[in-house]
Amino acid sequence: MDARLEAIRDTVLARNPGEAEFHQAVTEVFESLGPVHDRHPEFLEAAILERLCEPERQIIFRVPWTDDAGRVRINRGFRVEFNSALGPYKGGLRFHPSVYLGIVKFLGFEQIFKNALTGMPIGGGKGGSDFDPRGRSDAEVMRFCQSFMTELYRHIGEYTDVPAGDIGVGGREIGYLFGQYKRITNRYESGVLTGKGISWGGSLVRPEATGFGTVIFTQEMLKTRGTSFDGRRVVVSGSGNVAINAVAKAQSLGATVVACSDSSGYIVDPAGIDVALLRQVKEVDRARLKEYSVRRGGVSYVEGGSVWDVDATVALPCATQNELDGDAAAKLVRNGLLAVGEGANMPSTRDAVAVFQDAGVLFGPGKAANAGGVATSALEMQQNASRDSWSFEHTEARLTEIMVGIHHSCAATADEYGDPGNYVLGANIGGFVKVADAMLAQGLI
Ligand code: NDP
Ligand code: 2IT
């Protein structure tokens, strides 16, 4: 890392003790930014990096709720409004027991650059709670969401901060959150949340967008080597919103997705995953992935273990941060890996990224490859602002155009900075320069 940037990075780490994931995300971005600061000393003079690493606002609050047995429960809620240079804070809410400030800050930090890459007018933010929705009834989830929004509502708004889903937050949760926002404010402010249902201000394609976009980005990378998904053997991790739609899109392009996972284990389906059955098990019945292997013949279920033990030419990590380490990366490379598209946020450890890049594997980092979700959220905001709703075909065409554009700009930036094919460099520099220019123009705030 450039010595000037290393000193700033060390200060950021010391100011934010114990936030390992935030440290990791900051370090990874800073490693790309030396050459930009050679060309733009004004960014250093204006302390752009120091400002970027300090969120504009951080909100932490108590979320009391009552479970079905009448027992009082207390969780912690977060919203980190990281950077508004390009637009209102925009980013998802994560409900998972592992959530703490360091996770929310890593996600919010990544979101700044991701959102810049989309070319849409959105700043970066993230939020969530250590609430664990697993095993909770609909009524419990509703009471939790209502209590969460009873504090959050005062901080958000169409022109201020626009949350959406992430792990543990999907259409059901967005519905309860929107209902409570509307009730408290007495405003039908559609643009305050994205990921809404189609009949009440949602956008077609938003549920599919992250997984679809990840595959579209990966297809663009494959094209640079004169190849495609057609006939490829693919492994996906996770079996939630992003994973399911990545499976669907990869298979529509002629790939066979032979494996996916949850935090308990993974399935191997050599004939290719039956997407309708996977949706039924996970989205309708809200069952564990193991149930898929019970209902479909010829499928093995491996309890525990790593889905990355399954050989593939394309790997799409779509579960969570740091789920793919250096050993897993080396095994995938030995098994003939050609490309990785990160559907999740920071799923590959820094060791894993180094293994992929050293081996010449096409590597699409999350802030570029999974930007289709938030980009389609921005399209949802656009539809809400104009009180319009677009067809599936039109919206999907916009998503495709945006993902192809992100691929192009990452590749062009990597070329410009003398490291062709380095999408990590391209994404970090491309996103950073847009935000830094806007921050300079807006003065010292
Ligand atoms: P979901 O809650 O729908 O699904 C999450 C999936 O990941 C589940 O299969 C879950 O398994 C698995 N998972 C979660 N945590 C862990 C863990 N600690 N260890 C192993 N597996 C785990 O979330 P999404 O599909 O929406 O999100 C997946 C990833 O994509 C996240 O990194 C998210 O930040 C990222 N992302 C999401 C976007 C979106 O639009 N939803 C946009 C861009 C990125 P289990 O059920 O066992 O917990
Ligand atoms: O990580 C992400 O980009 C998301 N969870 C989606 C955010 C959004 O506002 O749609």
mmCIF file of N, CA, C and O and ligand atoms in Angstrom, residues 94 96 114 134 166-168 206 210 238-242 261-263 288 318-320 343-345 370, ligand 1:
data_model
loop_
_atom_site.group_PDB
_atom_site.id
_atom_site.type_symbol
_atom_site.label_atom_id
_atom_site.label_comp_id
_atom_site.label_asym_id
_atom_site.label_seq_id
_atom_site.Cartn_x
_atom_site.Cartn_y
_atom_site.Cartn_z
ATOM 1 N N ARG A 94 -29.923 -5.299 7.261
ATOM 2 C CA ARG A 94 -29.628 -6.720 7.494
ATOM 3 C C ARG A 94 -30.112 -7.129 8.880
ATOM 4 O O ARG A 94 -29.738 -6.480 9.863
ATOM 5 N N HIS A 96 -29.648 -10.167 11.236
ATOM 6 C CA HIS A 96 -28.901 -11.417 11.436
ATOM 7 C C HIS A 96 -28.210 -11.304 12.798
ATOM 8 O O HIS A 96 -27.742 -10.212 13.159
ATOM 9 N N LYS A 114 -20.053 1.160 -4.585
ATOM 10 C CA LYS A 114 -20.983 0.399 -5.422
ATOM 11 C C LYS A 114 -22.017 1.325 -6.047
ATOM 12 O O LYS A 114 -22.273 1.287 -7.259
ATOM 13 N N ARG A 134 -34.828 -16.165 12.087
ATOM 14 C CA ARG A 134 -35.016 -17.609 11.877
ATOM 15 C C ARG A 134 -35.864 -18.229 13.000
ATOM 16 O O ARG A 134 -35.603 -18.026 14.178
ATOM 17 N N ASP A 166 -31.623 -6.794 2.739
ATOM 18 C CA ASP A 166 -30.311 -7.459 2.691
ATOM 19 C C ASP A 166 -30.571 -8.807 3.384
ATOM 20 O O ASP A 166 -31.725 -9.272 3.419
ATOM 21 N N ILE A 167 -29.563 -9.435 3.955
ATOM 22 C CA ILE A 167 -29.776 -10.727 4.616
ATOM 23 C C ILE A 167 -30.887 -10.597 5.669
ATOM 24 O O ILE A 167 -30.874 -9.679 6.483
ATOM 25 N N GLY A 168 -31.848 -11.504 5.595
ATOM 26 C CA GLY A 168 -32.914 -11.540 6.599
ATOM 27 C C GLY A 168 -33.994 -10.496 6.404
ATOM 28 O O GLY A 168 -34.947 -10.437 7.186
ATOM 29 N N ARG A 206 -36.923 -6.037 -9.283
ATOM 30 C CA ARG A 206 -36.106 -5.788 -8.087
ATOM 31 C C ARG A 206 -35.796 -7.084 -7.337
ATOM 32 O O ARG A 206 -34.650 -7.294 -6.929
ATOM 33 N N THR A 210 -30.358 -8.566 -8.059
ATOM 34 C CA THR A 210 -28.977 -8.769 -7.614
ATOM 35 C C THR A 210 -28.392 -10.029 -8.241
ATOM 36 O O THR A 210 -27.277 -10.014 -8.783
ATOM 37 N N GLY A 238 -24.972 -20.079 -0.760
ATOM 38 C CA GLY A 238 -26.202 -19.470 -0.272
ATOM 39 C C GLY A 238 -27.395 -20.070 -0.989
ATOM 40 O O GLY A 238 -27.248 -20.813 -1.989
ATOM 41 N N SER A 239 -28.574 -19.774 -0.480
ATOM 42 C CA SER A 239 -29.818 -20.198 -1.132
ATOM 43 C C SER A 239 -30.909 -19.202 -0.767
ATOM 44 O O SER A 239 -32.070 -19.555 -0.593
ATOM 45 N N GLY A 240 -30.500 -17.939 -0.653
ATOM 46 C CA GLY A 240 -31.448 -16.866 -0.382
ATOM 47 C C GLY A 240 -31.768 -16.101 -1.643
ATOM 48 O O GLY A 240 -31.629 -16.617 -2.763
ATOM 49 N N ASN A 241 -32.188 -14.857 -1.487
ATOM 50 C CA ASN A 241 -32.637 -14.047 -2.621
ATOM 51 C C ASN A 241 -31.592 -13.965 -3.730
ATOM 52 O O ASN A 241 -31.898 -14.202 -4.911
ATOM 53 N N VAL A 242 -30.371 -13.630 -3.379
ATOM 54 C CA VAL A 242 -29.344 -13.429 -4.409
ATOM 55 C C VAL A 242 -28.988 -14.763 -5.072
ATOM 56 O O VAL A 242 -28.923 -14.875 -6.301
ATOM 57 N N SER A 261 -25.967 -23.726 -1.184
ATOM 58 C CA SER A 261 -25.744 -24.033 0.241
ATOM 59 C C SER A 261 -26.626 -23.182 1.153
ATOM 60 O O SER A 261 -27.277 -22.237 0.708
ATOM 61 N N ASP A 262 -26.655 -23.521 2.434
ATOM 62 C CA ASP A 262 -27.052 -22.570 3.470
ATOM 63 C C ASP A 262 -26.041 -22.730 4.600
ATOM 64 O O ASP A 262 -25.009 -23.396 4.411
ATOM 65 N N SER A 263 -26.295 -22.117 5.743
ATOM 66 C CA SER A 263 -25.259 -22.151 6.778
ATOM 67 C C SER A 263 -25.172 -23.515 7.456
ATOM 68 O O SER A 263 -24.277 -23.739 8.267
ATOM 69 N N ARG A 288 -35.419 -25.225 5.474
ATOM 70 C CA ARG A 288 -33.968 -25.317 5.294
ATOM 71 C C ARG A 288 -33.668 -25.959 3.942
ATOM 72 O O ARG A 288 -34.475 -26.720 3.395
ATOM 73 N N CYS A 318 -22.703 -16.166 -2.992
ATOM 74 C CA CYS A 318 -23.903 -15.334 -2.798
ATOM 75 C C CYS A 318 -24.468 -15.472 -1.393
ATOM 76 O O CYS A 318 -25.675 -15.316 -1.192
ATOM 77 N N ALA A 319 -23.629 -15.792 -0.391
ATOM 78 C CA ALA A 319 -24.141 -15.962 0.973
ATOM 79 C C ALA A 319 -23.759 -14.796 1.870
ATOM 80 O O ALA A 319 -24.590 -13.955 2.200
ATOM 81 N N THR A 320 -22.468 -14.713 2.249
ATOM 82 C CA THR A 320 -22.117 -13.706 3.259
ATOM 83 C C THR A 320 -20.633 -13.371 3.199
ATOM 84 O O THR A 320 -19.879 -13.970 2.413
ATOM 85 N N GLY A 343 -21.733 -12.268 -5.738
ATOM 86 C CA GLY A 343 -23.108 -11.806 -5.502
ATOM 87 C C GLY A 343 -23.263 -11.250 -4.099
ATOM 88 O O GLY A 343 -24.061 -10.346 -3.852
ATOM 89 N N ALA A 344 -22.503 -11.797 -3.160
ATOM 90 C CA ALA A 344 -22.529 -11.305 -1.774
ATOM 91 C C ALA A 344 -21.570 -10.130 -1.629
ATOM 92 O O ALA A 344 -20.804 -9.798 -2.542
ATOM 93 N N ASN A 345 -21.608 -9.477 -0.472
ATOM 94 C CA ASN A 345 -20.678 -8.398 -0.168
ATOM 95 C C ASN A 345 -19.452 -8.967 0.531
ATOM 96 O O ASN A 345 -19.570 -9.581 1.595
ATOM 97 N N ASN A 370 -22.377 -7.172 -7.758
ATOM 98 C CA ASN A 370 -23.724 -7.278 -7.176
ATOM 99 C C ASN A 370 -24.469 -5.944 -7.148
ATOM 100 O O ASN A 370 -25.504 -5.808 -6.482
HETATM 101 P P1 NDP B 1 -30.944 -13.900 2.260
HETATM 102 O O1 NDP B 1 -31.250 -13.659 3.686
HETATM 103 O O2 NDP B 1 -32.050 -13.996 1.280
HETATM 104 O O3 NDP B 1 -30.064 -15.218 2.094
HETATM 105 C C1 NDP B 1 -28.836 -15.345 2.752
HETATM 106 C C2 NDP B 1 -28.239 -16.699 2.408
HETATM 107 O O4 NDP B 1 -26.893 -16.719 2.858
HETATM 108 C C3 NDP B 1 -28.942 -17.850 3.100
HETATM 109 O O5 NDP B 1 -28.846 -18.993 2.301
HETATM 110 C C4 NDP B 1 -28.136 -17.980 4.369
HETATM 111 O O6 NDP B 1 -28.205 -19.274 4.961
HETATM 112 C C5 NDP B 1 -26.748 -17.698 3.889
HETATM 113 N N1 NDP B 1 -25.959 -17.144 4.997
HETATM 114 C C6 NDP B 1 -26.194 -15.994 5.674
HETATM 115 N N2 NDP B 1 -25.297 -15.822 6.666
HETATM 116 C C7 NDP B 1 -24.512 -16.897 6.624
HETATM 117 C C8 NDP B 1 -23.401 -17.304 7.394
HETATM 118 N N3 NDP B 1 -22.938 -16.552 8.430
HETATM 119 N N4 NDP B 1 -22.797 -18.470 7.040
HETATM 120 C C9 NDP B 1 -23.255 -19.199 5.989
HETATM 121 N N5 NDP B 1 -24.303 -18.863 5.228
HETATM 122 C C10 NDP B 1 -24.925 -17.735 5.545
HETATM 123 O O7 NDP B 1 -29.927 -12.715 1.853
HETATM 124 P P2 NDP B 1 -29.539 -12.191 0.401
HETATM 125 O O8 NDP B 1 -29.584 -13.296 -0.583
HETATM 126 O O9 NDP B 1 -30.319 -10.961 0.157
HETATM 127 O O10 NDP B 1 -28.023 -11.714 0.638
HETATM 128 C C11 NDP B 1 -26.916 -12.567 0.373
HETATM 129 C C12 NDP B 1 -25.667 -11.716 0.184
HETATM 130 O O11 NDP B 1 -25.857 -10.814 -0.915
HETATM 131 C C13 NDP B 1 -25.273 -10.814 1.366
HETATM 132 O O12 NDP B 1 -23.873 -10.710 1.410
HETATM 133 C C14 NDP B 1 -25.857 -9.469 0.982
HETATM 134 O O13 NDP B 1 -25.198 -8.406 1.636
HETATM 135 C C15 NDP B 1 -25.591 -9.483 -0.505
HETATM 136 N N6 NDP B 1 -26.389 -8.573 -1.327
HETATM 137 C C16 NDP B 1 -27.749 -8.604 -1.289
HETATM 138 C C17 NDP B 1 -28.486 -7.765 -2.102
HETATM 139 C C18 NDP B 1 -29.964 -7.827 -2.174
HETATM 140 O O14 NDP B 1 -30.536 -7.131 -3.020
HETATM 141 N N7 NDP B 1 -30.643 -8.637 -1.375
HETATM 142 C C19 NDP B 1 -27.814 -6.766 -2.962
HETATM 143 C C20 NDP B 1 -26.367 -6.886 -2.986
HETATM 144 C C21 NDP B 1 -25.705 -7.745 -2.178
HETATM 145 P P3 NDP B 1 -29.011 -19.494 6.348
HETATM 146 O O15 NDP B 1 -30.451 -19.438 5.980
HETATM 147 O O16 NDP B 1 -28.550 -20.809 6.821
HETATM 148 O O17 NDP B 1 -28.588 -18.361 7.255
#
